[in-house]
Amino acid sequence: MKLCFATNNTHKLDEVSSLLGVKMGLLSLKDIGCTEELEESTGTISGNSRQKAEYVFKKYKVSCFADDSGLEVEALNGAPGVDSAIYAGPQRSHEDNINLLLKNLAGVINRKARFITIITLVTPGLVKQFKGTVEGEILHAKTGSAGFGYDPVFKPNGFSKTLAQMTMDEKNKISHRARAMTELINFLTSHPI
Ligand code: ITT
């Protein structure tokens, strides 16, 4: 089976390759010759996920899936949400984004947040979405150095450590992306492409 994961984020590619294990081979964007930045301009996580997958499917004629993810903080009315990657500006700096988040939450008691992922699978004649979330809270300072993005300040409910203090295997048991991926894998298992 030829299935491409339409992401330029190498951390995501590693996480998802590790989740898929030997179950199925996965092509990267590089493998199919796609070197351009994928546009994310719909204004929603679901729309951006679909936009990326459909672009790659149409241009490169390969079955593929894309994910779009974000962090939704209750006290910030769901921000940074769809703008998670560019929260502090177009430089897409994880460090700047975390610093701005902590600044905007200074003195705020309600630290509830969740990560959300929506995966869109596009194959000939099919467009289907899969969703995963993980609930947690934003800590007051960074802890841990694994993972990426907001992982050092996100503590999932029921755990005493951040996602950045977990191994990839631990994160892959509970993360939003892992949960959405499990839905995708279950679908692919019963509907081989
Ligand atoms: P793509 O090439 O797949 O678009 P991206 O880095 O732009 O990669 P997303 O738009 O899906 O990724 O995610 C937006 C941001 O949300 C991302 O840059 C991180 O800051 C944050 N994020 C997403 N998943 C995360 C995770 O598992 N842990 C920490 N932060 C995450």
mmCIF file with all atom_site columns, C-alpha atoms and ligand atoms in Angstrom:
data_model
loop_
_atom_site.group_PDB
_atom_site.id
_atom_site.type_symbol
_atom_site.label_atom_id
_atom_site.label_alt_id
_atom_site.label_comp_id
_atom_site.label_asym_id
_atom_site.label_entity_id
_atom_site.label_seq_id
_atom_site.pdbx_PDB_ins_code
_atom_site.Cartn_x
_atom_site.Cartn_y
_atom_site.Cartn_z
_atom_site.occupancy
_atom_site.B_iso_or_equiv
_atom_site.pdbx_formal_charge
_atom_site.auth_seq_id
_atom_site.auth_comp_id
_atom_site.auth_asym_id
_atom_site.auth_atom_id
_atom_site.pdbx_PDB_model_num
ATOM   1   C CA  . MET A 1 1   ? 0.000   0.000  0.000  1.00 0.00 ? 1   MET A CA  1
ATOM   2   C CA  . LYS A 1 2   ? 1.227   3.480  -0.844 1.00 0.00 ? 2   LYS A CA  1
ATOM   3   C CA  . LEU A 1 3   ? 0.034   5.981  1.750  1.00 0.00 ? 3   LEU A CA  1
ATOM   4   C CA  . CYS A 1 4   ? 1.636   9.361  2.336  1.00 0.00 ? 4   CYS A CA  1
ATOM   5   C CA  . PHE A 1 5   ? 1.548   11.337 5.580  1.00 0.00 ? 5   PHE A CA  1
ATOM   6   C CA  . ALA A 1 6   ? 1.272   14.948 4.402  1.00 0.00 ? 6   ALA A CA  1
ATOM   7   C CA  . THR A 1 7   ? 3.297   16.767 7.032  1.00 0.00 ? 7   THR A CA  1
ATOM   8   C CA  . ASN A 1 8   ? 6.505   18.795 7.072  1.00 0.00 ? 8   ASN A CA  1
ATOM   9   C CA  . ASN A 1 9   ? 6.787   18.293 10.829 1.00 0.00 ? 9   ASN A CA  1
ATOM   10  C CA  . THR A 1 10  ? 9.427   15.610 11.392 1.00 0.00 ? 10  THR A CA  1
ATOM   11  C CA  . HIS A 1 11  ? 8.370   15.079 15.036 1.00 0.00 ? 11  HIS A CA  1
ATOM   12  C CA  . LYS A 1 12  ? 4.872   14.167 13.859 1.00 0.00 ? 12  LYS A CA  1
ATOM   13  C CA  . LEU A 1 13  ? 6.292   11.838 11.211 1.00 0.00 ? 13  LEU A CA  1
ATOM   14  C CA  . ASP A 1 14  ? 8.392   10.063 13.868 1.00 0.00 ? 14  ASP A CA  1
ATOM   15  C CA  . GLU A 1 15  ? 5.424   9.756  16.242 1.00 0.00 ? 15  GLU A CA  1
ATOM   16  C CA  . VAL A 1 16  ? 3.114   8.383  13.597 1.00 0.00 ? 16  VAL A CA  1
ATOM   17  C CA  . SER A 1 17  ? 5.729   6.024  12.086 1.00 0.00 ? 17  SER A CA  1
ATOM   18  C CA  . SER A 1 18  ? 6.311   4.634  15.561 1.00 0.00 ? 18  SER A CA  1
ATOM   19  C CA  . LEU A 1 19  ? 2.541   4.192  16.040 1.00 0.00 ? 19  LEU A CA  1
ATOM   20  C CA  . LEU A 1 20  ? 2.136   2.423  12.727 1.00 0.00 ? 20  LEU A CA  1
ATOM   21  C CA  . GLY A 1 21  ? 5.127   0.166  13.421 1.00 0.00 ? 21  GLY A CA  1
ATOM   22  C CA  . VAL A 1 22  ? 5.370   -2.613 10.881 1.00 0.00 ? 22  VAL A CA  1
ATOM   23  C CA  . LYS A 1 23  ? 1.648   -2.476 10.162 1.00 0.00 ? 23  LYS A CA  1
ATOM   24  C CA  . MET A 1 24  ? 2.019   -0.374 7.051  1.00 0.00 ? 24  MET A CA  1
ATOM   25  C CA  . GLY A 1 25  ? 4.681   1.485  5.150  1.00 0.00 ? 25  GLY A CA  1
ATOM   26  C CA  . LEU A 1 26  ? 4.385   5.237  5.185  1.00 0.00 ? 26  LEU A CA  1
ATOM   27  C CA  . LEU A 1 27  ? 5.640   7.702  2.590  1.00 0.00 ? 27  LEU A CA  1
ATOM   28  C CA  . SER A 1 28  ? 6.802   11.151 3.627  1.00 0.00 ? 28  SER A CA  1
ATOM   29  C CA  . LEU A 1 29  ? 6.261   14.302 1.561  1.00 0.00 ? 29  LEU A CA  1
ATOM   30  C CA  . LYS A 1 30  ? 9.933   14.120 0.637  1.00 0.00 ? 30  LYS A CA  1
ATOM   31  C CA  . ASP A 1 31  ? 9.411   10.561 -0.651 1.00 0.00 ? 31  ASP A CA  1
ATOM   32  C CA  . ILE A 1 32  ? 6.759   11.763 -3.117 1.00 0.00 ? 32  ILE A CA  1
ATOM   33  C CA  . GLY A 1 33  ? 8.784   14.822 -4.181 1.00 0.00 ? 33  GLY A CA  1
ATOM   34  C CA  . CYS A 1 34  ? 6.647   17.417 -2.397 1.00 0.00 ? 34  CYS A CA  1
ATOM   35  C CA  . THR A 1 35  ? 8.945   20.072 -0.979 1.00 0.00 ? 35  THR A CA  1
ATOM   36  C CA  . GLU A 1 36  ? 6.579   23.028 -0.787 1.00 0.00 ? 36  GLU A CA  1
ATOM   37  C CA  . GLU A 1 37  ? 4.950   24.384 2.380  1.00 0.00 ? 37  GLU A CA  1
ATOM   38  C CA  . LEU A 1 38  ? 1.356   23.125 2.595  1.00 0.00 ? 38  LEU A CA  1
ATOM   39  C CA  . GLU A 1 39  ? -1.174  25.937 2.819  1.00 0.00 ? 39  GLU A CA  1
ATOM   40  C CA  . GLU A 1 40  ? -3.351  26.161 5.931  1.00 0.00 ? 40  GLU A CA  1
ATOM   41  C CA  . SER A 1 41  ? -5.765  28.994 5.201  1.00 0.00 ? 41  SER A CA  1
ATOM   42  C CA  . THR A 1 42  ? -9.294  27.794 6.016  1.00 0.00 ? 42  THR A CA  1
ATOM   43  C CA  . GLY A 1 43  ? -9.404  29.173 9.562  1.00 0.00 ? 43  GLY A CA  1
ATOM   44  C CA  . THR A 1 44  ? -10.366 25.871 11.191 1.00 0.00 ? 44  THR A CA  1
ATOM   45  C CA  . ILE A 1 45  ? -8.438  22.799 12.310 1.00 0.00 ? 45  ILE A CA  1
ATOM   46  C CA  . SER A 1 46  ? -10.815 20.519 10.421 1.00 0.00 ? 46  SER A CA  1
ATOM   47  C CA  . GLY A 1 47  ? -10.655 22.655 7.264  1.00 0.00 ? 47  GLY A CA  1
ATOM   48  C CA  . ASN A 1 48  ? -6.862  22.905 7.309  1.00 0.00 ? 48  ASN A CA  1
ATOM   49  C CA  . SER A 1 49  ? -6.505  19.161 7.778  1.00 0.00 ? 49  SER A CA  1
ATOM   50  C CA  . ARG A 1 50  ? -8.689  18.562 4.733  1.00 0.00 ? 50  ARG A CA  1
ATOM   51  C CA  . GLN A 1 51  ? -6.978  21.322 2.725  1.00 0.00 ? 51  GLN A CA  1
ATOM   52  C CA  . LYS A 1 52  ? -3.520  19.745 3.196  1.00 0.00 ? 52  LYS A CA  1
ATOM   53  C CA  . ALA A 1 53  ? -4.650  16.177 2.392  1.00 0.00 ? 53  ALA A CA  1
ATOM   54  C CA  . GLU A 1 54  ? -6.673  17.169 -0.681 1.00 0.00 ? 54  GLU A CA  1
ATOM   55  C CA  . TYR A 1 55  ? -3.841  19.320 -2.043 1.00 0.00 ? 55  TYR A CA  1
ATOM   56  C CA  . VAL A 1 56  ? -1.352  16.454 -1.882 1.00 0.00 ? 56  VAL A CA  1
ATOM   57  C CA  . PHE A 1 57  ? -3.835  13.899 -3.243 1.00 0.00 ? 57  PHE A CA  1
ATOM   58  C CA  . LYS A 1 58  ? -4.749  16.070 -6.229 1.00 0.00 ? 58  LYS A CA  1
ATOM   59  C CA  . LYS A 1 59  ? -1.246  17.249 -7.096 1.00 0.00 ? 59  LYS A CA  1
ATOM   60  C CA  . TYR A 1 60  ? 0.751   14.059 -6.451 1.00 0.00 ? 60  TYR A CA  1
ATOM   61  C CA  . LYS A 1 61  ? -1.983  11.472 -7.175 1.00 0.00 ? 61  LYS A CA  1
ATOM   62  C CA  . VAL A 1 62  ? -1.178  9.462  -4.075 1.00 0.00 ? 62  VAL A CA  1
ATOM   63  C CA  . SER A 1 63  ? -3.526  8.377  -1.292 1.00 0.00 ? 63  SER A CA  1
ATOM   64  C CA  . CYS A 1 64  ? -2.649  10.364 1.761  1.00 0.00 ? 64  CYS A CA  1
ATOM   65  C CA  . PHE A 1 65  ? -3.651  11.709 5.112  1.00 0.00 ? 65  PHE A CA  1
ATOM   66  C CA  . ALA A 1 66  ? -2.868  14.986 6.829  1.00 0.00 ? 66  ALA A CA  1
ATOM   67  C CA  . ASP A 1 67  ? -3.412  16.098 10.367 1.00 0.00 ? 67  ASP A CA  1
ATOM   68  C CA  . ASP A 1 68  ? -4.017  19.499 11.788 1.00 0.00 ? 68  ASP A CA  1
ATOM   69  C CA  . SER A 1 69  ? -3.689  19.935 15.501 1.00 0.00 ? 69  SER A CA  1
ATOM   70  C CA  . GLY A 1 70  ? -3.949  22.657 18.042 1.00 0.00 ? 70  GLY A CA  1
ATOM   71  C CA  . LEU A 1 71  ? -4.071  23.550 21.686 1.00 0.00 ? 71  LEU A CA  1
ATOM   72  C CA  . GLU A 1 72  ? -7.361  24.946 23.037 1.00 0.00 ? 72  GLU A CA  1
ATOM   73  C CA  . VAL A 1 73  ? -7.163  26.772 26.369 1.00 0.00 ? 73  VAL A CA  1
ATOM   74  C CA  . GLU A 1 74  ? -10.482 27.263 28.133 1.00 0.00 ? 74  GLU A CA  1
ATOM   75  C CA  . ALA A 1 75  ? -9.626  30.563 29.848 1.00 0.00 ? 75  ALA A CA  1
ATOM   76  C CA  . LEU A 1 76  ? -8.457  31.982 26.480 1.00 0.00 ? 76  LEU A CA  1
ATOM   77  C CA  . ASN A 1 77  ? -11.738 31.083 24.745 1.00 0.00 ? 77  ASN A CA  1
ATOM   78  C CA  . GLY A 1 78  ? -10.104 28.241 22.814 1.00 0.00 ? 78  GLY A CA  1
ATOM   79  C CA  . ALA A 1 79  ? -6.940  30.122 21.759 1.00 0.00 ? 79  ALA A CA  1
ATOM   80  C CA  . PRO A 1 80  ? -4.375  29.490 20.389 1.00 0.00 ? 80  PRO A CA  1
ATOM   81  C CA  . GLY A 1 81  ? -6.491  26.839 18.574 1.00 0.00 ? 81  GLY A CA  1
ATOM   82  C CA  . VAL A 1 82  ? -6.049  26.846 14.811 1.00 0.00 ? 82  VAL A CA  1
ATOM   83  C CA  . ASP A 1 83  ? -3.252  29.431 15.224 1.00 0.00 ? 83  ASP A CA  1
ATOM   84  C CA  . SER A 1 84  ? -1.196  27.267 17.611 1.00 0.00 ? 84  SER A CA  1
ATOM   85  C CA  . ALA A 1 85  ? 1.858   27.096 15.331 1.00 0.00 ? 85  ALA A CA  1
ATOM   86  C CA  . ILE A 1 86  ? 1.997   30.881 14.784 1.00 0.00 ? 86  ILE A CA  1
ATOM   87  C CA  . TYR A 1 87  ? 0.614   32.083 18.141 1.00 0.00 ? 87  TYR A CA  1
ATOM   88  C CA  . ALA A 1 88  ? 3.606   34.361 18.806 1.00 0.00 ? 88  ALA A CA  1
ATOM   89  C CA  . GLY A 1 89  ? 4.247   35.188 15.150 1.00 0.00 ? 89  GLY A CA  1
ATOM   90  C CA  . PRO A 1 90  ? 5.174   33.791 11.728 1.00 0.00 ? 90  PRO A CA  1
ATOM   91  C CA  . GLN A 1 91  ? 8.561   32.553 12.949 1.00 0.00 ? 91  GLN A CA  1
ATOM   92  C CA  . ARG A 1 92  ? 6.701   29.440 14.235 1.00 0.00 ? 92  ARG A CA  1
ATOM   93  C CA  . SER A 1 93  ? 8.923   29.297 17.325 1.00 0.00 ? 93  SER A CA  1
ATOM   94  C CA  . HIS A 1 94  ? 7.796   26.760 19.925 1.00 0.00 ? 94  HIS A CA  1
ATOM   95  C CA  . GLU A 1 95  ? 9.671   28.693 22.595 1.00 0.00 ? 95  GLU A CA  1
ATOM   96  C CA  . ASP A 1 96  ? 8.073   32.051 21.703 1.00 0.00 ? 96  ASP A CA  1
ATOM   97  C CA  . ASN A 1 97  ? 4.637   30.400 21.574 1.00 0.00 ? 97  ASN A CA  1
ATOM   98  C CA  . ILE A 1 98  ? 5.032   28.896 25.051 1.00 0.00 ? 98  ILE A CA  1
ATOM   99  C CA  . ASN A 1 99  ? 6.309   32.172 26.487 1.00 0.00 ? 99  ASN A CA  1
ATOM   100 C CA  . LEU A 1 100 ? 3.316   34.071 25.092 1.00 0.00 ? 100 LEU A CA  1
ATOM   101 C CA  . LEU A 1 101 ? 0.918   31.427 26.387 1.00 0.00 ? 101 LEU A CA  1
ATOM   102 C CA  . LEU A 1 102 ? 2.402   31.606 29.894 1.00 0.00 ? 102 LEU A CA  1
ATOM   103 C CA  . LYS A 1 103 ? 2.257   35.416 29.766 1.00 0.00 ? 103 LYS A CA  1
ATOM   104 C CA  . ASN A 1 104 ? -1.404  35.375 28.706 1.00 0.00 ? 104 ASN A CA  1
ATOM   105 C CA  . LEU A 1 105 ? -2.202  32.932 31.506 1.00 0.00 ? 105 LEU A CA  1
ATOM   106 C CA  . ALA A 1 106 ? -0.292  34.813 34.215 1.00 0.00 ? 106 ALA A CA  1
ATOM   107 C CA  . GLY A 1 107 ? -2.532  35.055 37.280 1.00 0.00 ? 107 GLY A CA  1
ATOM   108 C CA  . VAL A 1 108 ? -5.239  32.923 35.652 1.00 0.00 ? 108 VAL A CA  1
ATOM   109 C CA  . ILE A 1 109 ? -6.565  30.175 37.943 1.00 0.00 ? 109 ILE A CA  1
ATOM   110 C CA  . ASN A 1 110 ? -8.392  28.109 35.307 1.00 0.00 ? 110 ASN A CA  1
ATOM   111 C CA  . ARG A 1 111 ? -5.580  26.242 33.497 1.00 0.00 ? 111 ARG A CA  1
ATOM   112 C CA  . LYS A 1 112 ? -7.804  23.714 31.673 1.00 0.00 ? 112 LYS A CA  1
ATOM   113 C CA  . ALA A 1 113 ? -6.697  22.929 28.126 1.00 0.00 ? 113 ALA A CA  1
ATOM   114 C CA  . ARG A 1 114 ? -6.916  20.247 25.523 1.00 0.00 ? 114 ARG A CA  1
ATOM   115 C CA  . PHE A 1 115 ? -5.035  19.193 22.442 1.00 0.00 ? 115 PHE A CA  1
ATOM   116 C CA  . ILE A 1 116 ? -7.094  18.281 19.426 1.00 0.00 ? 116 ILE A CA  1
ATOM   117 C CA  . THR A 1 117 ? -6.120  16.537 16.201 1.00 0.00 ? 117 THR A CA  1
ATOM   118 C CA  . ILE A 1 118 ? -8.213  16.046 13.123 1.00 0.00 ? 118 ILE A CA  1
ATOM   119 C CA  . ILE A 1 119 ? -6.844  13.680 10.504 1.00 0.00 ? 119 ILE A CA  1
ATOM   120 C CA  . THR A 1 120 ? -8.217  13.692 6.967  1.00 0.00 ? 120 THR A CA  1
ATOM   121 C CA  . LEU A 1 121 ? -7.730  10.614 4.804  1.00 0.00 ? 121 LEU A CA  1
ATOM   122 C CA  . VAL A 1 122 ? -8.089  11.094 1.051  1.00 0.00 ? 122 VAL A CA  1
ATOM   123 C CA  . THR A 1 123 ? -8.083  8.104  -1.289 1.00 0.00 ? 123 THR A CA  1
ATOM   124 C CA  . PRO A 1 124 ? -9.738  7.707  -4.709 1.00 0.00 ? 124 PRO A CA  1
ATOM   125 C CA  . GLY A 1 125 ? -13.439 8.403  -4.094 1.00 0.00 ? 125 GLY A CA  1
ATOM   126 C CA  . LEU A 1 126 ? -13.120 8.920  -0.329 1.00 0.00 ? 126 LEU A CA  1
ATOM   127 C CA  . VAL A 1 127 ? -12.574 11.820 2.070  1.00 0.00 ? 127 VAL A CA  1
ATOM   128 C CA  . LYS A 1 128 ? -12.901 10.859 5.745  1.00 0.00 ? 128 LYS A CA  1
ATOM   129 C CA  . GLN A 1 129 ? -11.977 12.587 9.018  1.00 0.00 ? 129 GLN A CA  1
ATOM   130 C CA  . PHE A 1 130 ? -10.839 11.145 12.359 1.00 0.00 ? 130 PHE A CA  1
ATOM   131 C CA  . LYS A 1 131 ? -10.624 13.096 15.619 1.00 0.00 ? 131 LYS A CA  1
ATOM   132 C CA  . GLY A 1 132 ? -8.594  12.679 18.818 1.00 0.00 ? 132 GLY A CA  1
ATOM   133 C CA  . THR A 1 133 ? -8.321  14.811 21.944 1.00 0.00 ? 133 THR A CA  1
ATOM   134 C CA  . VAL A 1 134 ? -6.404  14.798 25.217 1.00 0.00 ? 134 VAL A CA  1
ATOM   135 C CA  . GLU A 1 135 ? -7.545  16.866 28.188 1.00 0.00 ? 135 GLU A CA  1
ATOM   136 C CA  . GLY A 1 136 ? -5.139  18.433 30.648 1.00 0.00 ? 136 GLY A CA  1
ATOM   137 C CA  . GLU A 1 137 ? -3.840  21.656 32.144 1.00 0.00 ? 137 GLU A CA  1
ATOM   138 C CA  . ILE A 1 138 ? -1.200  24.296 31.440 1.00 0.00 ? 138 ILE A CA  1
ATOM   139 C CA  . LEU A 1 139 ? 1.535   24.422 34.061 1.00 0.00 ? 139 LEU A CA  1
ATOM   140 C CA  . HIS A 1 140 ? 3.222   27.655 35.217 1.00 0.00 ? 140 HIS A CA  1
ATOM   141 C CA  . ALA A 1 141 ? 6.660   26.768 33.841 1.00 0.00 ? 141 ALA A CA  1
ATOM   142 C CA  . LYS A 1 142 ? 8.275   24.483 31.288 1.00 0.00 ? 142 LYS A CA  1
ATOM   143 C CA  . THR A 1 143 ? 9.205   20.979 32.415 1.00 0.00 ? 143 THR A CA  1
ATOM   144 C CA  . GLY A 1 144 ? 10.855  18.335 30.241 1.00 0.00 ? 144 GLY A CA  1
ATOM   145 C CA  . SER A 1 145 ? 12.566  18.426 26.874 1.00 0.00 ? 145 SER A CA  1
ATOM   146 C CA  . ALA A 1 146 ? 11.057  15.603 24.804 1.00 0.00 ? 146 ALA A CA  1
ATOM   147 C CA  . GLY A 1 147 ? 8.310   16.024 22.206 1.00 0.00 ? 147 GLY A CA  1
ATOM   148 C CA  . PHE A 1 148 ? 7.661   19.406 20.593 1.00 0.00 ? 148 PHE A CA  1
ATOM   149 C CA  . GLY A 1 149 ? 5.394   22.432 20.603 1.00 0.00 ? 149 GLY A CA  1
ATOM   150 C CA  . TYR A 1 150 ? 3.539   23.046 23.851 1.00 0.00 ? 150 TYR A CA  1
ATOM   151 C CA  . ASP A 1 151 ? 4.494   19.644 25.341 1.00 0.00 ? 151 ASP A CA  1
ATOM   152 C CA  . PRO A 1 152 ? 6.699   21.145 28.136 1.00 0.00 ? 152 PRO A CA  1
ATOM   153 C CA  . VAL A 1 153 ? 3.760   23.053 29.665 1.00 0.00 ? 153 VAL A CA  1
ATOM   154 C CA  . PHE A 1 154 ? 0.939   20.544 29.074 1.00 0.00 ? 154 PHE A CA  1
ATOM   155 C CA  . LYS A 1 155 ? 0.157   18.037 31.833 1.00 0.00 ? 155 LYS A CA  1
ATOM   156 C CA  . PRO A 1 156 ? -2.465  15.488 30.792 1.00 0.00 ? 156 PRO A CA  1
ATOM   157 C CA  . ASN A 1 157 ? -5.182  14.736 33.355 1.00 0.00 ? 157 ASN A CA  1
ATOM   158 C CA  . GLY A 1 158 ? -4.334  11.697 35.496 1.00 0.00 ? 158 GLY A CA  1
ATOM   159 C CA  . PHE A 1 159 ? -0.544  12.138 35.099 1.00 0.00 ? 159 PHE A CA  1
ATOM   160 C CA  . SER A 1 160 ? 2.000   13.911 37.271 1.00 0.00 ? 160 SER A CA  1
ATOM   161 C CA  . LYS A 1 161 ? 4.289   14.848 34.384 1.00 0.00 ? 161 LYS A CA  1
ATOM   162 C CA  . THR A 1 162 ? 4.130   16.847 31.172 1.00 0.00 ? 162 THR A CA  1
ATOM   163 C CA  . LEU A 1 163 ? 4.043   15.393 27.669 1.00 0.00 ? 163 LEU A CA  1
ATOM   164 C CA  . ALA A 1 164 ? 7.657   16.590 27.354 1.00 0.00 ? 164 ALA A CA  1
ATOM   165 C CA  . GLN A 1 165 ? 8.661   14.319 30.262 1.00 0.00 ? 165 GLN A CA  1
ATOM   166 C CA  . MET A 1 166 ? 7.217   11.260 28.562 1.00 0.00 ? 166 MET A CA  1
ATOM   167 C CA  . THR A 1 167 ? 8.939   8.903  26.160 1.00 0.00 ? 167 THR A CA  1
ATOM   168 C CA  . MET A 1 168 ? 7.485   8.800  22.670 1.00 0.00 ? 168 MET A CA  1
ATOM   169 C CA  . ASP A 1 169 ? 5.847   5.463  23.545 1.00 0.00 ? 169 ASP A CA  1
ATOM   170 C CA  . GLU A 1 170 ? 4.205   6.959  26.646 1.00 0.00 ? 170 GLU A CA  1
ATOM   171 C CA  . LYS A 1 171 ? 2.974   10.016 24.722 1.00 0.00 ? 171 LYS A CA  1
ATOM   172 C CA  . ASN A 1 172 ? 1.724   7.764  21.935 1.00 0.00 ? 172 ASN A CA  1
ATOM   173 C CA  . LYS A 1 173 ? -0.545  5.904  24.373 1.00 0.00 ? 173 LYS A CA  1
ATOM   174 C CA  . ILE A 1 174 ? -2.546  9.004  25.302 1.00 0.00 ? 174 ILE A CA  1
ATOM   175 C CA  . SER A 1 175 ? -1.978  11.825 22.844 1.00 0.00 ? 175 SER A CA  1
ATOM   176 C CA  . HIS A 1 176 ? -4.603  13.507 20.682 1.00 0.00 ? 176 HIS A CA  1
ATOM   177 C CA  . ARG A 1 177 ? -2.681  12.487 17.552 1.00 0.00 ? 177 ARG A CA  1
ATOM   178 C CA  . ALA A 1 178 ? -2.332  8.881  18.730 1.00 0.00 ? 178 ALA A CA  1
ATOM   179 C CA  . ARG A 1 179 ? -6.071  8.690  19.417 1.00 0.00 ? 179 ARG A CA  1
ATOM   180 C CA  . ALA A 1 180 ? -6.975  10.075 16.003 1.00 0.00 ? 180 ALA A CA  1
ATOM   181 C CA  . MET A 1 181 ? -4.376  7.743  14.425 1.00 0.00 ? 181 MET A CA  1
ATOM   182 C CA  . THR A 1 182 ? -5.920  4.731  16.177 1.00 0.00 ? 182 THR A CA  1
ATOM   183 C CA  . GLU A 1 183 ? -9.255  5.618  14.576 1.00 0.00 ? 183 GLU A CA  1
ATOM   184 C CA  . LEU A 1 184 ? -7.511  5.919  11.195 1.00 0.00 ? 184 LEU A CA  1
ATOM   185 C CA  . ILE A 1 185 ? -5.671  2.604  11.622 1.00 0.00 ? 185 ILE A CA  1
ATOM   186 C CA  . ASN A 1 186 ? -8.897  0.822  12.630 1.00 0.00 ? 186 ASN A CA  1
ATOM   187 C CA  . PHE A 1 187 ? -10.572 2.215  9.528  1.00 0.00 ? 187 PHE A CA  1
ATOM   188 C CA  . LEU A 1 188 ? -7.687  1.194  7.247  1.00 0.00 ? 188 LEU A CA  1
ATOM   189 C CA  . THR A 1 189 ? -7.652  -2.288 8.763  1.00 0.00 ? 189 THR A CA  1
ATOM   190 C CA  . SER A 1 190 ? -11.288 -2.845 7.853  1.00 0.00 ? 190 SER A CA  1
ATOM   191 C CA  . HIS A 1 191 ? -11.157 -0.852 4.587  1.00 0.00 ? 191 HIS A CA  1
ATOM   192 C CA  . PRO A 1 192 ? -7.795  -1.658 2.961  1.00 0.00 ? 192 PRO A CA  1
ATOM   193 C CA  . ILE A 1 193 ? -6.858  0.882  0.303  1.00 0.00 ? 193 ILE A CA  1
HETATM 194 P P1  . ITT B 2 .   ? 2.252   20.355 9.670  1.00 0.00 ? 1   ITT B P1  1
HETATM 195 O O1  . ITT B 2 .   ? 3.371   20.369 8.676  1.00 0.00 ? 1   ITT B O1  1
HETATM 196 O O2  . ITT B 2 .   ? 1.716   18.959 9.845  1.00 0.00 ? 1   ITT B O2  1
HETATM 197 O O3  . ITT B 2 .   ? 1.178   21.364 9.379  1.00 0.00 ? 1   ITT B O3  1
HETATM 198 P P2  . ITT B 2 .   ? 2.673   21.920 12.125 1.00 0.00 ? 1   ITT B P2  1
HETATM 199 O O4  . ITT B 2 .   ? 3.861   22.000 13.032 1.00 0.00 ? 1   ITT B O4  1
HETATM 200 O O5  . ITT B 2 .   ? 2.197   23.154 11.441 1.00 0.00 ? 1   ITT B O5  1
HETATM 201 O O6  . ITT B 2 .   ? 2.934   20.720 11.094 1.00 0.00 ? 1   ITT B O6  1
HETATM 202 P P3  . ITT B 2 .   ? -0.034  21.681 13.256 1.00 0.00 ? 1   ITT B P3  1
HETATM 203 O O7  . ITT B 2 .   ? -0.486  22.814 12.418 1.00 0.00 ? 1   ITT B O7  1
HETATM 204 O O8  . ITT B 2 .   ? -0.810  20.421 13.193 1.00 0.00 ? 1   ITT B O8  1
HETATM 205 O O9  . ITT B 2 .   ? 1.535   21.342 13.020 1.00 0.00 ? 1   ITT B O9  1
HETATM 206 O O10 . ITT B 2 .   ? 0.009   22.042 14.783 1.00 0.00 ? 1   ITT B O10 1
HETATM 207 C C1  . ITT B 2 .   ? -0.017  23.375 15.197 1.00 0.00 ? 1   ITT B C1  1
HETATM 208 C C2  . ITT B 2 .   ? 0.802   23.577 16.414 1.00 0.00 ? 1   ITT B C2  1
HETATM 209 O O11 . ITT B 2 .   ? 0.113   22.959 17.529 1.00 0.00 ? 1   ITT B O11 1
HETATM 210 C C3  . ITT B 2 .   ? 2.193   22.960 16.418 1.00 0.00 ? 1   ITT B C3  1
HETATM 211 O O12 . ITT B 2 .   ? 3.134   23.770 15.774 1.00 0.00 ? 1   ITT B O12 1
HETATM 212 C C4  . ITT B 2 .   ? 2.451   22.873 17.920 1.00 0.00 ? 1   ITT B C4  1
HETATM 213 O O13 . ITT B 2 .   ? 2.815   24.134 18.436 1.00 0.00 ? 1   ITT B O13 1
HETATM 214 C C5  . ITT B 2 .   ? 1.065   22.510 18.460 1.00 0.00 ? 1   ITT B C5  1
HETATM 215 N N1  . ITT B 2 .   ? 0.968   21.052 18.601 1.00 0.00 ? 1   ITT B N1  1
HETATM 216 C C6  . ITT B 2 .   ? 0.344   20.176 17.780 1.00 0.00 ? 1   ITT B C6  1
HETATM 217 N N2  . ITT B 2 .   ? 0.492   18.911 18.217 1.00 0.00 ? 1   ITT B N2  1
HETATM 218 C C7  . ITT B 2 .   ? 1.247   18.995 19.352 1.00 0.00 ? 1   ITT B C7  1
HETATM 219 C C8  . ITT B 2 .   ? 1.766   18.040 20.249 1.00 0.00 ? 1   ITT B C8  1
HETATM 220 O O14 . ITT B 2 .   ? 1.590   16.747 20.094 1.00 0.00 ? 1   ITT B O14 1
HETATM 221 N N3  . ITT B 2 .   ? 2.473   18.487 21.281 1.00 0.00 ? 1   ITT B N3  1
HETATM 222 C C9  . ITT B 2 .   ? 2.695   19.804 21.469 1.00 0.00 ? 1   ITT B C9  1
HETATM 223 N N4  . ITT B 2 .   ? 2.278   20.761 20.653 1.00 0.00 ? 1   ITT B N4  1
HETATM 224 C C10 . ITT B 2 .   ? 1.549   20.366 19.586 1.00 0.00 ? 1   ITT B C10 1
#
